[in-house]
Amino acid sequence: MSGEPRETPASASLRVLRHDVVDSTNECAHAALEAGEARDGDVHVARGQTRGRGRLGRRWESPPGEGLYVSLVHLPPPPGPHAPAVTMAAGLALLDLLLGLGVERARLDWPNDVVAGGAKLAGVLVESRGFVPERPHFVIGVGLNVRQSSFPEELLSARAVTSLHLLGIQTEPERLVTPLAERLLDRLRMASDRSEELCADYLEATGLGGVEVLASSAQGTIRGRLEGLELARGLCFRVPTGAPRWIELAHVRSIERARSL
Ligand code: BTN
């Protein structure tokens, strides 16, 4: 990170900290946590990132002024929500924002990429460093492609990617900061108080409830109908032998719609 952030109170519980170009807004949030300066509801926003991080060690392309790069600090009272609930809440908040902006055919791709018409529009990276049961903490990083009219070839060769601009929605990253942060707070409250509702909304947002899927975990890949989702037990599948199979959320690597046999 670089320079002193500019601070603006956004609402009672949000404090927006604006940076210019930083390595990663998640890193800004971790640095503030380590320095003992972080507050619950801090929102680190940068105009650009030089080392934007994606899931699974990938890079997040973060050209200045083109995308929304935000990290929210969540410091819930102990014991805090399950980590997968925070991830689901973040994906749903992002989807809430995008559906509200009029993005059509948007849905969540496991675990929380937002895709529109099959192309990736946004992603979420939730991180915690060190587990202290009395002081749970989460850094919720969100990247959203806003104004890009093209993407680097290396990115496109890995998968289809899109932006709000390419979907016909013209806006500025800055205008989305507070709306996104407010939706994050709403969904994080839901993760703490109404996790069954959160799970139901999440399953619906993936479009995979009741669908025949291939789910891969460290134990291998199973094919079955996805029938339910609970934080404690994970995902429930009906497999051809008829018996329900549960896979813990933390163990699921990928889920995709199965092709018909
Ligand atoms: C993914 O889809 O792989 C997750 C992408 C998350 C990117 C955001 S941009 C803001 C925050 N800072 C980072 O370095 N990463 C997240």
CSV table of C-alpha atoms and ligand atoms in Angstrom, one decimal:
chain,number,residue,atom,x,y,z
A,1,MET,CA,0.0,0.0,0.0
A,2,SER,CA,1.1,3.6,-0.4
A,3,GLY,CA,0.2,7.1,0.9
A,4,GLU,CA,-2.3,8.0,3.6
A,5,PRO,CA,-5.8,7.1,2.8
A,6,ARG,CA,-8.5,9.8,2.7
A,7,GLU,CA,-11.3,9.1,5.2
A,8,THR,CA,-15.0,9.7,4.7
A,9,PRO,CA,-17.8,8.6,7.1
A,10,ALA,CA,-20.3,6.8,4.8
A,11,SER,CA,-23.0,5.8,7.4
A,12,ALA,CA,-23.2,5.0,11.1
A,13,SER,CA,-21.1,1.8,10.8
A,14,LEU,CA,-19.2,2.4,7.6
A,15,ARG,CA,-15.9,4.3,7.3
A,16,VAL,CA,-14.7,4.6,3.7
A,17,LEU,CA,-10.9,4.9,3.4
A,18,ARG,CA,-9.9,6.0,-0.1
A,19,HIS,CA,-6.5,5.2,-1.6
A,20,ASP,CA,-5.0,6.0,-5.0
A,21,VAL,CA,-3.1,3.1,-6.5
A,22,VAL,CA,-2.1,0.4,-4.0
A,23,ASP,CA,-0.8,-3.1,-4.2
A,24,SER,CA,-4.1,-4.6,-3.0
A,25,THR,CA,-7.0,-3.2,-0.9
A,26,ASN,CA,-7.0,-6.5,1.0
A,27,GLU,CA,-3.4,-5.8,1.9
A,28,CYS,CA,-4.4,-2.3,3.1
A,29,ALA,CA,-7.1,-3.8,5.3
A,30,HIS,CA,-4.7,-6.4,6.7
A,31,ALA,CA,-2.1,-3.8,7.4
A,32,ALA,CA,-4.6,-1.7,9.3
A,33,LEU,CA,-5.6,-4.8,11.3
A,34,GLU,CA,-2.0,-5.6,12.1
A,35,ALA,CA,-1.4,-2.0,13.2
A,36,GLY,CA,-4.5,-2.1,15.5
A,37,GLU,CA,-6.1,0.7,13.5
A,38,ALA,CA,-8.9,-1.2,11.8
A,39,ARG,CA,-12.5,-0.7,12.8
A,40,ASP,CA,-15.5,-3.0,12.0
A,41,GLY,CA,-17.1,-1.6,8.8
A,42,ASP,CA,-13.9,0.0,7.4
A,43,VAL,CA,-14.0,0.0,3.6
A,44,HIS,CA,-10.7,0.3,1.8
A,45,VAL,CA,-11.2,1.5,-1.8
A,46,ALA,CA,-8.5,2.1,-4.3
A,47,ARG,CA,-8.5,3.7,-7.8
A,48,GLY,CA,-6.2,0.9,-9.0
A,49,GLN,CA,-4.1,-2.1,-7.7
A,50,THR,CA,-0.7,-3.2,-8.8
A,51,ARG,CA,-1.0,-6.7,-7.2
A,52,GLY,CA,-4.7,-7.3,-7.0
A,53,ARG,CA,-5.3,-10.8,-5.8
A,54,GLY,CA,-7.9,-13.3,-6.9
A,55,ARG,CA,-8.8,-16.7,-5.5
A,56,LEU,CA,-6.5,-19.7,-5.8
A,57,GLY,CA,-3.4,-17.4,-6.1
A,58,ARG,CA,-4.7,-15.8,-9.3
A,59,ARG,CA,-4.1,-12.2,-10.2
A,60,TRP,CA,-6.9,-9.7,-10.4
A,61,GLU,CA,-6.5,-7.2,-13.2
A,62,SER,CA,-7.0,-3.8,-11.6
A,63,PRO,CA,-6.3,-0.9,-14.1
A,64,PRO,CA,-6.7,2.5,-12.4
A,65,GLY,CA,-10.2,4.0,-12.8
A,66,GLU,CA,-11.6,1.1,-14.6
A,67,GLY,CA,-12.9,-1.2,-11.9
A,68,LEU,CA,-14.2,-1.2,-8.4
A,69,TYR,CA,-11.6,-2.5,-5.9
A,70,VAL,CA,-13.0,-2.7,-2.4
A,71,SER,CA,-12.1,-4.5,0.9
A,72,LEU,CA,-14.4,-4.4,3.9
A,73,VAL,CA,-13.2,-5.2,7.4
A,74,HIS,CA,-15.7,-7.4,9.3
A,75,LEU,CA,-15.0,-7.8,13.0
A,76,PRO,CA,-18.0,-9.7,14.4
A,77,PRO,CA,-18.5,-10.5,18.1
A,78,PRO,CA,-17.1,-14.0,18.9
A,79,PRO,CA,-17.7,-16.7,17.9
A,80,GLY,CA,-18.5,-15.0,14.6
A,81,PRO,CA,-20.1,-16.6,11.6
A,82,HIS,CA,-18.7,-19.6,9.8
A,83,ALA,CA,-16.2,-18.6,7.2
A,84,PRO,CA,-18.4,-20.0,4.3
A,85,ALA,CA,-21.3,-17.9,5.5
A,86,VAL,CA,-19.2,-14.8,5.1
A,87,THR,CA,-18.2,-15.9,1.6
A,88,MET,CA,-21.8,-16.5,0.7
A,89,ALA,CA,-22.9,-13.2,2.2
A,90,ALA,CA,-20.3,-11.4,0.1
A,91,GLY,CA,-21.3,-13.1,-3.1
A,92,LEU,CA,-25.0,-12.3,-2.5
A,93,ALA,CA,-24.3,-8.7,-1.6
A,94,LEU,CA,-22.5,-8.3,-4.9
A,95,LEU,CA,-25.3,-10.0,-6.8
A,96,ASP,CA,-27.9,-7.8,-5.0
A,97,LEU,CA,-25.9,-4.7,-6.2
A,98,LEU,CA,-25.7,-5.9,-9.8
A,99,LEU,CA,-29.3,-7.0,-10.1
A,100,GLY,CA,-30.3,-3.6,-8.7
A,101,LEU,CA,-28.2,-2.0,-11.5
A,102,GLY,CA,-30.1,-3.9,-14.1
A,103,VAL,CA,-27.5,-6.6,-15.0
A,104,GLU,CA,-29.5,-9.3,-16.7
A,105,ARG,CA,-28.8,-13.0,-16.4
A,106,ALA,CA,-26.5,-12.5,-13.4
A,107,ARG,CA,-25.9,-15.4,-11.1
A,108,LEU,CA,-23.3,-16.8,-8.7
A,109,ASP,CA,-20.8,-19.3,-9.9
A,110,TRP,CA,-19.4,-21.5,-7.1
A,111,PRO,CA,-18.3,-20.1,-4.7
A,112,ASN,CA,-18.9,-16.5,-5.5
A,113,ASP,CA,-17.9,-15.3,-8.9
A,114,VAL,CA,-20.6,-13.2,-10.5
A,115,VAL,CA,-21.2,-14.2,-14.1
A,116,ALA,CA,-23.5,-12.5,-16.5
A,117,GLY,CA,-24.4,-14.4,-19.7
A,118,GLY,CA,-21.6,-16.8,-18.9
A,119,ALA,CA,-18.9,-14.2,-18.6
A,120,LYS,CA,-17.2,-13.3,-15.4
A,121,LEU,CA,-18.1,-9.8,-14.2
A,122,ALA,CA,-16.9,-9.8,-10.5
A,123,GLY,CA,-15.3,-11.8,-7.8
A,124,VAL,CA,-14.9,-12.0,-4.1
A,125,LEU,CA,-11.8,-12.9,-2.0
A,126,VAL,CA,-12.4,-13.4,1.7
A,127,GLU,CA,-9.3,-13.6,3.9
A,128,SER,CA,-8.4,-14.1,7.6
A,129,ARG,CA,-4.9,-14.1,8.9
A,130,GLY,CA,-4.3,-16.1,12.0
A,131,PHE,CA,-7.3,-17.5,14.0
A,132,VAL,CA,-7.9,-15.9,17.4
A,133,PRO,CA,-11.3,-17.3,18.6
A,134,GLU,CA,-12.0,-14.3,20.8
A,135,ARG,CA,-11.3,-11.8,18.0
A,136,PRO,CA,-12.7,-13.2,14.7
A,137,HIS,CA,-11.8,-11.0,11.7
A,138,PHE,CA,-12.5,-11.2,8.0
A,139,VAL,CA,-11.3,-9.0,5.1
A,140,ILE,CA,-13.8,-9.2,2.3
A,141,GLY,CA,-12.3,-8.1,-1.0
A,142,VAL,CA,-14.6,-7.4,-4.0
A,143,GLY,CA,-13.5,-6.7,-7.5
A,144,LEU,CA,-16.0,-5.6,-10.1
A,145,ASN,CA,-15.2,-4.8,-13.8
A,146,VAL,CA,-16.9,-1.5,-14.4
A,147,ARG,CA,-15.6,0.6,-17.3
A,148,GLN,CA,-13.3,-1.8,-19.2
A,149,SER,CA,-14.0,-2.0,-22.9
A,150,SER,CA,-11.4,-4.7,-23.4
A,151,PHE,CA,-9.3,-7.2,-21.4
A,152,PRO,CA,-5.8,-8.6,-21.7
A,153,GLU,CA,-5.6,-11.6,-24.0
A,154,GLU,CA,-4.1,-13.8,-21.2
A,155,LEU,CA,-7.2,-13.2,-19.2
A,156,LEU,CA,-9.6,-13.9,-22.1
A,157,SER,CA,-7.8,-17.1,-23.0
A,158,ALA,CA,-8.6,-18.5,-19.5
A,159,ARG,CA,-12.3,-17.6,-19.5
A,160,ALA,CA,-15.0,-15.2,-20.9
A,161,VAL,CA,-14.9,-11.9,-19.0
A,162,THR,CA,-17.1,-8.8,-19.1
A,163,SER,CA,-17.7,-5.4,-17.5
A,164,LEU,CA,-20.7,-3.3,-16.7
A,165,HIS,CA,-19.7,-1.0,-19.7
A,166,LEU,CA,-19.8,-4.0,-22.1
A,167,LEU,CA,-23.2,-5.0,-20.7
A,168,GLY,CA,-24.5,-1.5,-21.5
A,169,ILE,CA,-24.4,-0.1,-18.0
A,170,GLN,CA,-22.5,3.2,-17.8
A,171,THR,CA,-21.4,4.2,-14.3
A,172,GLU,CA,-18.3,5.1,-12.2
A,173,PRO,CA,-16.6,2.8,-9.7
A,174,GLU,CA,-16.8,5.5,-7.1
A,175,ARG,CA,-20.6,5.6,-7.2
A,176,LEU,CA,-20.9,1.9,-6.3
A,177,VAL,CA,-18.8,1.9,-3.1
A,178,THR,CA,-21.4,2.9,-0.6
A,179,PRO,CA,-24.3,0.9,-2.2
A,180,LEU,CA,-22.0,-2.2,-2.2
A,181,ALA,CA,-20.8,-1.7,1.4
A,182,GLU,CA,-24.4,-1.3,2.6
A,183,ARG,CA,-25.5,-4.5,0.9
A,184,LEU,CA,-22.5,-6.3,2.4
A,185,LEU,CA,-23.5,-5.2,5.9
A,186,ASP,CA,-27.1,-6.3,5.3
A,187,ARG,CA,-26.0,-9.7,4.1
A,188,LEU,CA,-23.5,-10.1,6.9
A,189,ARG,CA,-26.3,-9.5,9.4
A,190,MET,CA,-28.2,-12.2,7.7
A,191,ALA,CA,-25.2,-14.5,8.0
A,192,SER,CA,-25.2,-14.0,11.7
A,193,ASP,CA,-29.0,-14.0,12.5
A,194,ARG,CA,-30.7,-15.8,9.7
A,195,SER,CA,-28.3,-18.3,8.2
A,196,GLU,CA,-31.0,-20.6,6.9
A,197,GLU,CA,-32.4,-17.7,4.7
A,198,LEU,CA,-28.8,-16.9,3.6
A,199,CYS,CA,-28.3,-20.5,2.5
A,200,ALA,CA,-31.6,-20.6,0.6
A,201,ASP,CA,-30.9,-17.3,-1.2
A,202,TYR,CA,-27.4,-18.5,-2.0
A,203,LEU,CA,-28.6,-21.8,-3.5
A,204,GLU,CA,-31.1,-19.9,-5.5
A,205,ALA,CA,-28.5,-17.4,-6.7
A,206,THR,CA,-26.4,-20.2,-8.1
A,207,GLY,CA,-29.3,-21.7,-10.0
A,208,LEU,CA,-28.1,-25.2,-9.0
A,209,GLY,CA,-30.8,-26.1,-6.4
A,210,GLY,CA,-32.6,-29.3,-7.6
A,211,VAL,CA,-30.2,-29.6,-10.5
A,212,GLU,CA,-28.0,-32.6,-11.5
A,213,VAL,CA,-24.4,-31.4,-10.8
A,214,LEU,CA,-20.8,-32.6,-10.6
A,215,ALA,CA,-19.2,-31.7,-7.3
A,216,SER,CA,-15.5,-32.1,-6.7
A,217,SER,CA,-13.8,-32.3,-3.4
A,218,ALA,CA,-10.6,-33.8,-2.0
A,219,GLN,CA,-12.5,-37.1,-1.9
A,220,GLY,CA,-13.1,-37.1,-5.6
A,221,THR,CA,-16.0,-36.1,-7.8
A,222,ILE,CA,-19.6,-37.1,-7.3
A,223,ARG,CA,-22.6,-36.7,-9.6
A,224,GLY,CA,-25.9,-36.1,-8.0
A,225,ARG,CA,-28.9,-33.7,-7.6
A,226,LEU,CA,-28.1,-30.8,-5.3
A,227,GLU,CA,-30.9,-30.8,-2.8
A,228,GLY,CA,-29.9,-28.6,0.1
A,229,LEU,CA,-27.3,-26.4,1.8
A,230,GLU,CA,-26.7,-26.0,5.5
A,231,LEU,CA,-23.8,-24.2,7.2
A,232,ALA,CA,-23.1,-27.0,9.7
A,233,ARG,CA,-23.5,-30.0,7.3
A,234,GLY,CA,-22.7,-28.5,3.9
A,235,LEU,CA,-24.2,-29.4,0.6
A,236,CYS,CA,-26.6,-32.3,0.3
A,237,PHE,CA,-26.7,-34.4,-2.9
A,238,ARG,CA,-29.1,-37.1,-3.9
A,239,VAL,CA,-26.9,-39.7,-5.7
A,240,PRO,CA,-28.0,-42.5,-8.0
A,241,THR,CA,-28.0,-45.0,-5.1
A,242,GLY,CA,-30.7,-42.9,-3.5
A,243,ALA,CA,-29.0,-42.1,-0.2
A,244,PRO,CA,-28.3,-38.4,0.5
A,245,ARG,CA,-24.6,-37.5,0.6
A,246,TRP,CA,-23.3,-34.4,2.5
A,247,ILE,CA,-20.1,-32.6,1.6
A,248,GLU,CA,-18.8,-29.9,4.0
A,249,LEU,CA,-18.6,-26.5,2.4
A,250,ALA,CA,-14.9,-26.1,3.1
A,251,HIS,CA,-14.2,-29.3,1.2
A,252,VAL,CA,-16.0,-28.4,-2.0
A,253,ARG,CA,-13.7,-27.3,-4.8
A,254,SER,CA,-16.1,-26.9,-7.6
A,255,ILE,CA,-19.6,-27.5,-8.6
A,256,GLU,CA,-20.9,-27.5,-12.1
A,257,ARG,CA,-24.1,-28.4,-13.9
A,258,ALA,CA,-23.7,-32.0,-15.2
A,259,ARG,CA,-24.3,-32.7,-18.9
A,260,SER,CA,-27.1,-35.0,-19.6
A,261,LEU,CA,-26.0,-38.7,-20.0
B,1,BTN,C1,-11.6,-13.8,-7.7
B,1,BTN,O1,-12.6,-13.8,-8.4
B,1,BTN,O2,-10.7,-14.6,-7.9
B,1,BTN,C2,-11.6,-12.8,-6.5
B,1,BTN,C3,-11.2,-11.4,-7.0
B,1,BTN,C4,-11.1,-10.4,-5.8
B,1,BTN,C5,-10.5,-9.1,-6.3
B,1,BTN,C6,-10.6,-8.1,-5.2
B,1,BTN,S1,-10.2,-6.5,-5.8
B,1,BTN,C7,-10.3,-5.8,-4.2
B,1,BTN,C8,-9.6,-6.9,-3.3
B,1,BTN,N1,-8.2,-6.7,-3.3
B,1,BTN,C9,-7.6,-7.7,-3.9
B,1,BTN,O3,-6.3,-7.8,-4.0
B,1,BTN,N2,-8.4,-8.7,-4.3
B,1,BTN,C10,-9.8,-8.3,-4.0
